[in-house]
């Protein structure tokens, strides 16, 4: 799902690599928070 989202970003954005890196960072932050909450509960 994330990979698909990144691929779409590559197509849509002329600076797709930068966009993908930012999205990857954001996705990683969200995933980390999600896992932390899951482990905490």
mmCIF file with all atom_site columns, C-alpha atoms in Angstrom:
data_model
loop_
_atom_site.group_PDB
_atom_site.id
_atom_site.type_symbol
_atom_site.label_atom_id
_atom_site.label_alt_id
_atom_site.label_comp_id
_atom_site.label_asym_id
_atom_site.label_entity_id
_atom_site.label_seq_id
_atom_site.pdbx_PDB_ins_code
_atom_site.Cartn_x
_atom_site.Cartn_y
_atom_site.Cartn_z
_atom_site.occupancy
_atom_site.B_iso_or_equiv
_atom_site.pdbx_formal_charge
_atom_site.auth_seq_id
_atom_site.auth_comp_id
_atom_site.auth_asym_id
_atom_site.auth_atom_id
_atom_site.pdbx_PDB_model_num
ATOM 1  C CA . UNK A 1 1  ? 0.000  0.000  0.000   1.00 0.00 ? 1  UNK A CA 1
ATOM 2  C CA . UNK A 1 2  ? 2.758  2.419  0.950   1.00 0.00 ? 2  UNK A CA 1
ATOM 3  C CA . UNK A 1 3  ? 4.793  1.402  -2.090  1.00 0.00 ? 3  UNK A CA 1
ATOM 4  C CA . UNK A 1 4  ? 1.819  2.015  -4.360  1.00 0.00 ? 4  UNK A CA 1
ATOM 5  C CA . UNK A 1 5  ? 1.333  5.443  -2.796  1.00 0.00 ? 5  UNK A CA 1
ATOM 6  C CA . UNK A 1 6  ? 5.001  6.280  -3.372  1.00 0.00 ? 6  UNK A CA 1
ATOM 7  C CA . UNK A 1 7  ? 4.782  5.155  -7.000  1.00 0.00 ? 7  UNK A CA 1
ATOM 8  C CA . UNK A 1 8  ? 1.801  7.456  -7.560  1.00 0.00 ? 8  UNK A CA 1
ATOM 9  C CA . UNK A 1 9  ? 3.811  10.306 -6.038  1.00 0.00 ? 9  UNK A CA 1
ATOM 10 C CA . UNK A 1 10 ? 6.658  9.634  -8.459  1.00 0.00 ? 10 UNK A CA 1
ATOM 11 C CA . UNK A 1 11 ? 4.285  9.945  -11.406 1.00 0.00 ? 11 UNK A CA 1
ATOM 12 C CA . UNK A 1 12 ? 2.475  13.042 -10.170 1.00 0.00 ? 12 UNK A CA 1
ATOM 13 C CA . UNK A 1 13 ? 5.416  15.077 -8.916  1.00 0.00 ? 13 UNK A CA 1
ATOM 14 C CA . UNK A 1 14 ? 8.210  16.461 -11.121 1.00 0.00 ? 14 UNK A CA 1
ATOM 15 C CA . UNK A 1 15 ? 10.379 16.308 -8.008  1.00 0.00 ? 15 UNK A CA 1
ATOM 16 C CA . UNK A 1 16 ? 9.021  12.887 -7.172  1.00 0.00 ? 16 UNK A CA 1
ATOM 17 C CA . UNK A 1 17 ? 12.136 11.656 -5.380  1.00 0.00 ? 17 UNK A CA 1
ATOM 18 C CA . UNK A 1 18 ? 12.032 14.503 -2.860  1.00 0.00 ? 18 UNK A CA 1
ATOM 19 C CA . UNK A 1 19 ? 8.285  14.083 -2.427  1.00 0.00 ? 19 UNK A CA 1
ATOM 20 C CA . UNK A 1 20 ? 8.680  10.358 -1.908  1.00 0.00 ? 20 UNK A CA 1
ATOM 21 C CA . UNK A 1 21 ? 11.378 10.883 0.725   1.00 0.00 ? 21 UNK A CA 1
ATOM 22 C CA . UNK A 1 22 ? 9.170  13.323 2.629   1.00 0.00 ? 22 UNK A CA 1
ATOM 23 C CA . UNK A 1 23 ? 6.188  10.962 2.441   1.00 0.00 ? 23 UNK A CA 1
ATOM 24 C CA . UNK A 1 24 ? 8.377  8.062  3.533   1.00 0.00 ? 24 UNK A CA 1
ATOM 25 C CA . UNK A 1 25 ? 9.511  10.080 6.558   1.00 0.00 ? 25 UNK A CA 1
ATOM 26 C CA . UNK A 1 26 ? 5.937  11.010 7.449   1.00 0.00 ? 26 UNK A CA 1
ATOM 27 C CA . UNK A 1 27 ? 4.716  7.443  6.925   1.00 0.00 ? 27 UNK A CA 1
ATOM 28 C CA . UNK A 1 28 ? 7.532  6.139  9.116   1.00 0.00 ? 28 UNK A CA 1
ATOM 29 C CA . UNK A 1 29 ? 6.630  8.629  11.871  1.00 0.00 ? 29 UNK A CA 1
ATOM 30 C CA . UNK A 1 30 ? 2.972  7.603  11.757  1.00 0.00 ? 30 UNK A CA 1
ATOM 31 C CA . UNK A 1 31 ? 3.857  3.900  11.676  1.00 0.00 ? 31 UNK A CA 1
ATOM 32 C CA . UNK A 1 32 ? 6.222  4.287  14.611  1.00 0.00 ? 32 UNK A CA 1
ATOM 33 C CA . UNK A 1 33 ? 3.547  6.089  16.617  1.00 0.00 ? 33 UNK A CA 1
ATOM 34 C CA . UNK A 1 34 ? 1.000  3.428  15.691  1.00 0.00 ? 34 UNK A CA 1
ATOM 35 C CA . UNK A 1 35 ? 3.288  0.590  16.760  1.00 0.00 ? 35 UNK A CA 1
ATOM 36 C CA . UNK A 1 36 ? 4.166  2.414  19.966  1.00 0.00 ? 36 UNK A CA 1
ATOM 37 C CA . UNK A 1 37 ? 0.490  2.786  20.859  1.00 0.00 ? 37 UNK A CA 1
ATOM 38 C CA . UNK A 1 38 ? -0.173 -0.833 19.956  1.00 0.00 ? 38 UNK A CA 1
ATOM 39 C CA . UNK A 1 39 ? 2.682  -2.064 22.152  1.00 0.00 ? 39 UNK A CA 1
ATOM 40 C CA . UNK A 1 40 ? 1.672  0.278  24.950  1.00 0.00 ? 40 UNK A CA 1
ATOM 41 C CA . UNK A 1 41 ? -1.836 -1.129 25.034  1.00 0.00 ? 41 UNK A CA 1
#
